[in-house]
Amino acid sequence: MSKQNVIIYPGSFDPPTNGHLDLINRAARLFDQVIVAVLKHDSKQPLFSPQERMEMLEEAVSGLPNVRIDSFDNLLVDYARQKGAQLILRGIRAVSDYEYELQMALMNRKLDPQLETIFMLPAEAYSYLSSRLVKEVHRLGGDIRDLVPPLVEARLREKESSV
Ligand code: PNS
């Protein structure tokens, strides 16, 4: 039996955007299995709980049979080892992402030389998109319907009305 290419796409996904989904779709076409891994405890004080972020992702990838949603709370290299994955996927939108991504990829390589980080570009239309900006634009009344899946927009509205 041939070896399965399992790739892990880790992130905060607070919340998932169309940029994340664009990358997941691209990866699903290239790799046997894509595991989207939500970081549970984040120093950035997420708006959505890990459970909520996973629910939004589950719904958004429901049409992709080789994509699974999971969460993790440990070192990424340890999590990848547990899952039997040798590949990490990260998106690079602009040059400004490069330095942080390079640092993480090299640190992960130092921790586990067997692990490869693969970078992919989202569609140009999403090159300015970030979860942080989506939250800010929505909080200040801007229209984010083209930027996130419908469930994410609905969940953001619910959050706003509950605070
Ligand atoms: O979406 P983000 O916030 O840019 O994702 C960052 C993430 C989750 C990929 C990174 O913080 C991470 O891997 N955290 C897990 C803990 C870890 O392994 N830290 C060392 C990374 S070099």
PDB file of C-alpha atoms and ligand atoms in Angstrom:
ATOM      1  CA  MET A   1       0.000   0.000   0.000  1.00  0.00           C
ATOM      2  CA  SER A   2       1.379   3.441  -0.847  1.00  0.00           C
ATOM      3  CA  LYS A   3       2.186   5.874   1.936  1.00  0.00           C
ATOM      4  CA  GLN A   4      -0.544   8.423   2.587  1.00  0.00           C
ATOM      5  CA  ASN A   5       0.414  12.078   2.442  1.00  0.00           C
ATOM      6  CA  VAL A   6      -1.131  13.589   5.544  1.00  0.00           C
ATOM      7  CA  ILE A   7      -0.739  17.345   5.894  1.00  0.00           C
ATOM      8  CA  ILE A   8      -1.582  19.396   8.959  1.00  0.00           C
ATOM      9  CA  TYR A   9      -2.905  22.912   8.581  1.00  0.00           C
ATOM     10  CA  PRO A  10      -2.527  24.488  12.032  1.00  0.00           C
ATOM     11  CA  GLY A  11      -3.827  27.867  13.101  1.00  0.00           C
ATOM     12  CA  SER A  12      -5.974  29.952  15.390  1.00  0.00           C
ATOM     13  CA  PHE A  13      -8.900  30.226  12.938  1.00  0.00           C
ATOM     14  CA  ASP A  14     -10.535  32.895  15.110  1.00  0.00           C
ATOM     15  CA  PRO A  15     -12.678  32.909  13.021  1.00  0.00           C
ATOM     16  CA  PRO A  16     -12.087  30.924   9.812  1.00  0.00           C
ATOM     17  CA  THR A  17     -12.103  33.172   6.724  1.00  0.00           C
ATOM     18  CA  ASN A  18     -12.537  32.542   3.017  1.00  0.00           C
ATOM     19  CA  GLY A  19      -8.750  32.801   2.776  1.00  0.00           C
ATOM     20  CA  HIS A  20      -8.351  29.790   5.096  1.00  0.00           C
ATOM     21  CA  LEU A  21     -10.971  27.884   3.113  1.00  0.00           C
ATOM     22  CA  ASP A  22      -9.304  28.709  -0.175  1.00  0.00           C
ATOM     23  CA  LEU A  23      -6.100  27.160   1.161  1.00  0.00           C
ATOM     24  CA  ILE A  24      -7.920  24.095   2.537  1.00  0.00           C
ATOM     25  CA  ASN A  25      -9.549  23.512  -0.871  1.00  0.00           C
ATOM     26  CA  ARG A  26      -6.206  23.763  -2.632  1.00  0.00           C
ATOM     27  CA  ALA A  27      -4.568  21.371  -0.164  1.00  0.00           C
ATOM     28  CA  ALA A  28      -7.452  18.883  -0.406  1.00  0.00           C
ATOM     29  CA  ARG A  29      -6.724  18.548  -4.129  1.00  0.00           C
ATOM     30  CA  LEU A  30      -3.018  17.861  -3.568  1.00  0.00           C
ATOM     31  CA  PHE A  31      -2.781  15.695  -0.451  1.00  0.00           C
ATOM     32  CA  ASP A  32      -4.439  12.450   0.611  1.00  0.00           C
ATOM     33  CA  GLN A  33      -5.591  13.826   3.937  1.00  0.00           C
ATOM     34  CA  VAL A  34      -5.740  17.341   5.340  1.00  0.00           C
ATOM     35  CA  ILE A  35      -6.065  17.820   9.088  1.00  0.00           C
ATOM     36  CA  VAL A  36      -7.101  21.336  10.022  1.00  0.00           C
ATOM     37  CA  ALA A  37      -5.798  21.746  13.578  1.00  0.00           C
ATOM     38  CA  VAL A  38      -7.219  24.494  15.780  1.00  0.00           C
ATOM     39  CA  LEU A  39      -4.879  25.752  18.486  1.00  0.00           C
ATOM     40  CA  LYS A  40      -6.843  25.464  21.736  1.00  0.00           C
ATOM     41  CA  HIS A  41      -5.034  27.746  24.126  1.00  0.00           C
ATOM     42  CA  ASP A  42      -3.830  30.856  22.506  1.00  0.00           C
ATOM     43  CA  SER A  43      -2.143  33.810  24.172  1.00  0.00           C
ATOM     44  CA  LYS A  44      -4.076  36.037  21.747  1.00  0.00           C
ATOM     45  CA  GLN A  45      -7.337  35.698  23.761  1.00  0.00           C
ATOM     46  CA  PRO A  46      -9.590  34.324  21.031  1.00  0.00           C
ATOM     47  CA  LEU A  47     -13.130  35.628  20.463  1.00  0.00           C
ATOM     48  CA  PHE A  48     -14.453  32.123  19.748  1.00  0.00           C
ATOM     49  CA  SER A  49     -13.931  29.018  21.881  1.00  0.00           C
ATOM     50  CA  PRO A  50     -12.047  26.097  20.306  1.00  0.00           C
ATOM     51  CA  GLN A  51     -15.391  24.257  20.068  1.00  0.00           C
ATOM     52  CA  GLU A  52     -17.017  27.153  18.189  1.00  0.00           C
ATOM     53  CA  ARG A  53     -14.081  27.486  15.816  1.00  0.00           C
ATOM     54  CA  MET A  54     -14.180  23.759  15.114  1.00  0.00           C
ATOM     55  CA  GLU A  55     -17.935  23.843  14.456  1.00  0.00           C
ATOM     56  CA  MET A  56     -17.548  26.673  11.936  1.00  0.00           C
ATOM     57  CA  LEU A  57     -14.736  24.793  10.176  1.00  0.00           C
ATOM     58  CA  GLU A  58     -16.667  21.487  10.198  1.00  0.00           C
ATOM     59  CA  GLU A  59     -19.571  23.120   8.417  1.00  0.00           C
ATOM     60  CA  ALA A  60     -17.329  24.943   5.940  1.00  0.00           C
ATOM     61  CA  VAL A  61     -15.459  21.786   4.854  1.00  0.00           C
ATOM     62  CA  SER A  62     -18.433  19.420   4.855  1.00  0.00           C
ATOM     63  CA  GLY A  63     -18.080  18.898   1.081  1.00  0.00           C
ATOM     64  CA  LEU A  64     -14.443  17.787   1.318  1.00  0.00           C
ATOM     65  CA  PRO A  65     -14.216  14.106   2.302  1.00  0.00           C
ATOM     66  CA  ASN A  66     -10.432  14.101   2.865  1.00  0.00           C
ATOM     67  CA  VAL A  67     -10.438  17.045   5.276  1.00  0.00           C
ATOM     68  CA  ARG A  68     -10.753  16.541   9.053  1.00  0.00           C
ATOM     69  CA  ILE A  69     -11.059  19.142  11.773  1.00  0.00           C
ATOM     70  CA  ASP A  70      -9.183  18.603  15.016  1.00  0.00           C
ATOM     71  CA  SER A  71      -7.701  20.659  17.837  1.00  0.00           C
ATOM     72  CA  PHE A  72      -4.390  20.597  19.636  1.00  0.00           C
ATOM     73  CA  ASP A  73      -2.875  22.017  22.739  1.00  0.00           C
ATOM     74  CA  ASN A  74       0.752  20.933  22.615  1.00  0.00           C
ATOM     75  CA  LEU A  75       3.819  21.597  20.509  1.00  0.00           C
ATOM     76  CA  LEU A  76       2.930  21.397  16.833  1.00  0.00           C
ATOM     77  CA  VAL A  77       5.791  18.989  16.141  1.00  0.00           C
ATOM     78  CA  ASP A  78       4.508  16.602  18.842  1.00  0.00           C
ATOM     79  CA  TYR A  79       0.958  16.847  17.547  1.00  0.00           C
ATOM     80  CA  ALA A  80       2.149  16.128  13.984  1.00  0.00           C
ATOM     81  CA  ARG A  81       4.055  13.080  15.218  1.00  0.00           C
ATOM     82  CA  GLN A  82       0.947  11.800  17.038  1.00  0.00           C
ATOM     83  CA  LYS A  83      -0.998  12.089  13.776  1.00  0.00           C
ATOM     84  CA  GLY A  84       1.706  10.381  11.728  1.00  0.00           C
ATOM     85  CA  ALA A  85       2.110  13.516   9.579  1.00  0.00           C
ATOM     86  CA  GLN A  86       5.365  14.778   8.108  1.00  0.00           C
ATOM     87  CA  LEU A  87       3.923  17.863   6.455  1.00  0.00           C
ATOM     88  CA  ILE A  88       2.746  21.195   7.823  1.00  0.00           C
ATOM     89  CA  LEU A  89       0.809  23.636   5.673  1.00  0.00           C
ATOM     90  CA  ARG A  90       0.951  27.385   6.156  1.00  0.00           C
ATOM     91  CA  GLY A  91      -0.409  30.170   3.967  1.00  0.00           C
ATOM     92  CA  ILE A  92       1.633  33.174   2.966  1.00  0.00           C
ATOM     93  CA  ARG A  93      -0.357  36.194   1.863  1.00  0.00           C
ATOM     94  CA  ALA A  94       2.243  38.901   1.506  1.00  0.00           C
ATOM     95  CA  VAL A  95       5.944  39.472   2.129  1.00  0.00           C
ATOM     96  CA  SER A  96       5.027  40.687   5.617  1.00  0.00           C
ATOM     97  CA  ASP A  97       3.975  37.137   6.582  1.00  0.00           C
ATOM     98  CA  TYR A  98       7.298  35.700   5.527  1.00  0.00           C
ATOM     99  CA  GLU A  99       9.461  36.561   8.523  1.00  0.00           C
ATOM    100  CA  TYR A 100       7.116  35.078  11.127  1.00  0.00           C
ATOM    101  CA  GLU A 101       6.481  32.006   8.985  1.00  0.00           C
ATOM    102  CA  LEU A 102      10.182  31.485   8.371  1.00  0.00           C
ATOM    103  CA  GLN A 103      10.878  31.669  12.108  1.00  0.00           C
ATOM    104  CA  MET A 104       8.176  29.118  12.890  1.00  0.00           C
ATOM    105  CA  ALA A 105       9.172  26.760  10.098  1.00  0.00           C
ATOM    106  CA  LEU A 106      12.822  26.819  11.126  1.00  0.00           C
ATOM    107  CA  MET A 107      12.001  26.354  14.800  1.00  0.00           C
ATOM    108  CA  ASN A 108       9.781  23.395  13.918  1.00  0.00           C
ATOM    109  CA  ARG A 109      12.563  21.980  11.759  1.00  0.00           C
ATOM    110  CA  LYS A 110      15.005  22.366  14.643  1.00  0.00           C
ATOM    111  CA  LEU A 111      12.582  20.519  16.933  1.00  0.00           C
ATOM    112  CA  ASP A 112      11.868  17.808  14.367  1.00  0.00           C
ATOM    113  CA  PRO A 113      14.091  17.635  11.283  1.00  0.00           C
ATOM    114  CA  GLN A 114      11.725  15.107   9.667  1.00  0.00           C
ATOM    115  CA  LEU A 115       8.878  17.622   9.497  1.00  0.00           C
ATOM    116  CA  GLU A 116       8.546  19.717   6.329  1.00  0.00           C
ATOM    117  CA  THR A 117       6.614  22.983   6.171  1.00  0.00           C
ATOM    118  CA  ILE A 118       4.892  23.656   2.869  1.00  0.00           C
ATOM    119  CA  PHE A 119       3.767  27.175   2.022  1.00  0.00           C
ATOM    120  CA  MET A 120       0.884  27.900  -0.293  1.00  0.00           C
ATOM    121  CA  LEU A 121      -0.575  31.158  -1.608  1.00  0.00           C
ATOM    122  CA  PRO A 122      -4.274  31.866  -1.223  1.00  0.00           C
ATOM    123  CA  ALA A 123      -6.120  33.444  -4.177  1.00  0.00           C
ATOM    124  CA  GLU A 124      -5.047  37.089  -4.695  1.00  0.00           C
ATOM    125  CA  ALA A 125      -8.566  38.166  -3.745  1.00  0.00           C
ATOM    126  CA  TYR A 126      -7.808  37.062  -0.182  1.00  0.00           C
ATOM    127  CA  SER A 127      -4.274  38.368   0.079  1.00  0.00           C
ATOM    128  CA  TYR A 128      -5.321  41.207   2.412  1.00  0.00           C
ATOM    129  CA  LEU A 129      -7.683  39.108   4.503  1.00  0.00           C
ATOM    130  CA  SER A 130      -7.069  38.231   8.144  1.00  0.00           C
ATOM    131  CA  SER A 131      -9.231  37.011  11.019  1.00  0.00           C
ATOM    132  CA  ARG A 132      -8.214  40.064  13.015  1.00  0.00           C
ATOM    133  CA  LEU A 133      -9.410  42.512  10.333  1.00  0.00           C
ATOM    134  CA  VAL A 134     -12.630  40.557   9.771  1.00  0.00           C
ATOM    135  CA  LYS A 135     -13.463  40.885  13.488  1.00  0.00           C
ATOM    136  CA  GLU A 136     -12.638  44.583  13.525  1.00  0.00           C
ATOM    137  CA  VAL A 137     -14.580  45.433  10.348  1.00  0.00           C
ATOM    138  CA  HIS A 138     -17.592  43.474  11.587  1.00  0.00           C
ATOM    139  CA  ARG A 139     -17.494  45.051  15.049  1.00  0.00           C
ATOM    140  CA  LEU A 140     -17.524  48.515  13.470  1.00  0.00           C
ATOM    141  CA  GLY A 141     -20.471  47.703  11.207  1.00  0.00           C
ATOM    142  CA  GLY A 142     -18.690  46.862   7.925  1.00  0.00           C
ATOM    143  CA  ASP A 143     -19.932  44.227   5.497  1.00  0.00           C
ATOM    144  CA  ILE A 144     -17.903  41.011   5.707  1.00  0.00           C
ATOM    145  CA  ARG A 145     -20.192  38.731   3.693  1.00  0.00           C
ATOM    146  CA  ASP A 146     -17.651  38.234   0.889  1.00  0.00           C
ATOM    147  CA  LEU A 147     -14.884  37.462   3.349  1.00  0.00           C
ATOM    148  CA  VAL A 148     -16.197  34.626   5.512  1.00  0.00           C
ATOM    149  CA  PRO A 149     -18.588  31.676   5.139  1.00  0.00           C
ATOM    150  CA  PRO A 150     -22.251  32.472   6.008  1.00  0.00           C
ATOM    151  CA  LEU A 151     -22.105  30.546   9.306  1.00  0.00           C
ATOM    152  CA  VAL A 152     -19.121  32.584  10.453  1.00  0.00           C
ATOM    153  CA  GLU A 153     -20.946  35.819   9.682  1.00  0.00           C
ATOM    154  CA  ALA A 154     -23.969  34.561  11.629  1.00  0.00           C
ATOM    155  CA  ARG A 155     -21.793  33.532  14.595  1.00  0.00           C
ATOM    156  CA  LEU A 156     -20.088  36.934  14.609  1.00  0.00           C
ATOM    157  CA  ARG A 157     -23.497  38.612  14.695  1.00  0.00           C
ATOM    158  CA  GLU A 158     -24.538  36.396  17.624  1.00  0.00           C
ATOM    159  CA  LYS A 159     -21.344  37.313  19.507  1.00  0.00           C
ATOM    160  CA  GLU A 160     -21.938  41.022  18.966  1.00  0.00           C
ATOM    161  CA  SER A 161     -25.504  40.805  20.244  1.00  0.00           C
ATOM    162  CA  SER A 162     -24.428  38.853  23.346  1.00  0.00           C
ATOM    163  CA  VAL A 163     -21.903  41.462  24.545  1.00  0.00           C
TER     164      VAL A 163
HETATM  165  O1  PNS B   1      -3.117  31.224  12.900  1.00  0.00           O
HETATM  166  P1  PNS B   1      -1.866  31.486  13.685  1.00  0.00           P
HETATM  167  O2  PNS B   1      -2.208  32.144  15.003  1.00  0.00           O
HETATM  168  O3  PNS B   1      -0.846  32.263  12.898  1.00  0.00           O
HETATM  169  O4  PNS B   1      -1.218  30.031  14.011  1.00  0.00           O
HETATM  170  C1  PNS B   1      -0.066  29.906  14.811  1.00  0.00           C
HETATM  171  C2  PNS B   1       0.202  28.419  15.170  1.00  0.00           C
HETATM  172  C3  PNS B   1      -1.025  27.797  15.825  1.00  0.00           C
HETATM  173  C4  PNS B   1       0.530  27.658  13.915  1.00  0.00           C
HETATM  174  C5  PNS B   1       1.433  28.383  16.150  1.00  0.00           C
HETATM  175  O5  PNS B   1       1.214  29.309  17.184  1.00  0.00           O
HETATM  176  C6  PNS B   1       1.675  27.019  16.747  1.00  0.00           C
HETATM  177  O6  PNS B   1       2.072  26.097  16.051  1.00  0.00           O
HETATM  178  N1  PNS B   1       1.411  26.856  18.066  1.00  0.00           N
HETATM  179  C7  PNS B   1       1.543  25.598  18.766  1.00  0.00           C
HETATM  180  C8  PNS B   1       2.658  25.615  19.796  1.00  0.00           C
HETATM  181  C9  PNS B   1       4.000  25.470  19.113  1.00  0.00           C
HETATM  182  O7  PNS B   1       4.342  24.450  18.557  1.00  0.00           O
HETATM  183  N2  PNS B   1       4.782  26.568  19.149  1.00  0.00           N
HETATM  184  C10 PNS B   1       6.067  26.648  18.492  1.00  0.00           C
HETATM  185  C11 PNS B   1       5.890  27.011  17.021  1.00  0.00           C
HETATM  186  S1  PNS B   1       7.420  27.346  16.258  1.00  0.00           S
END
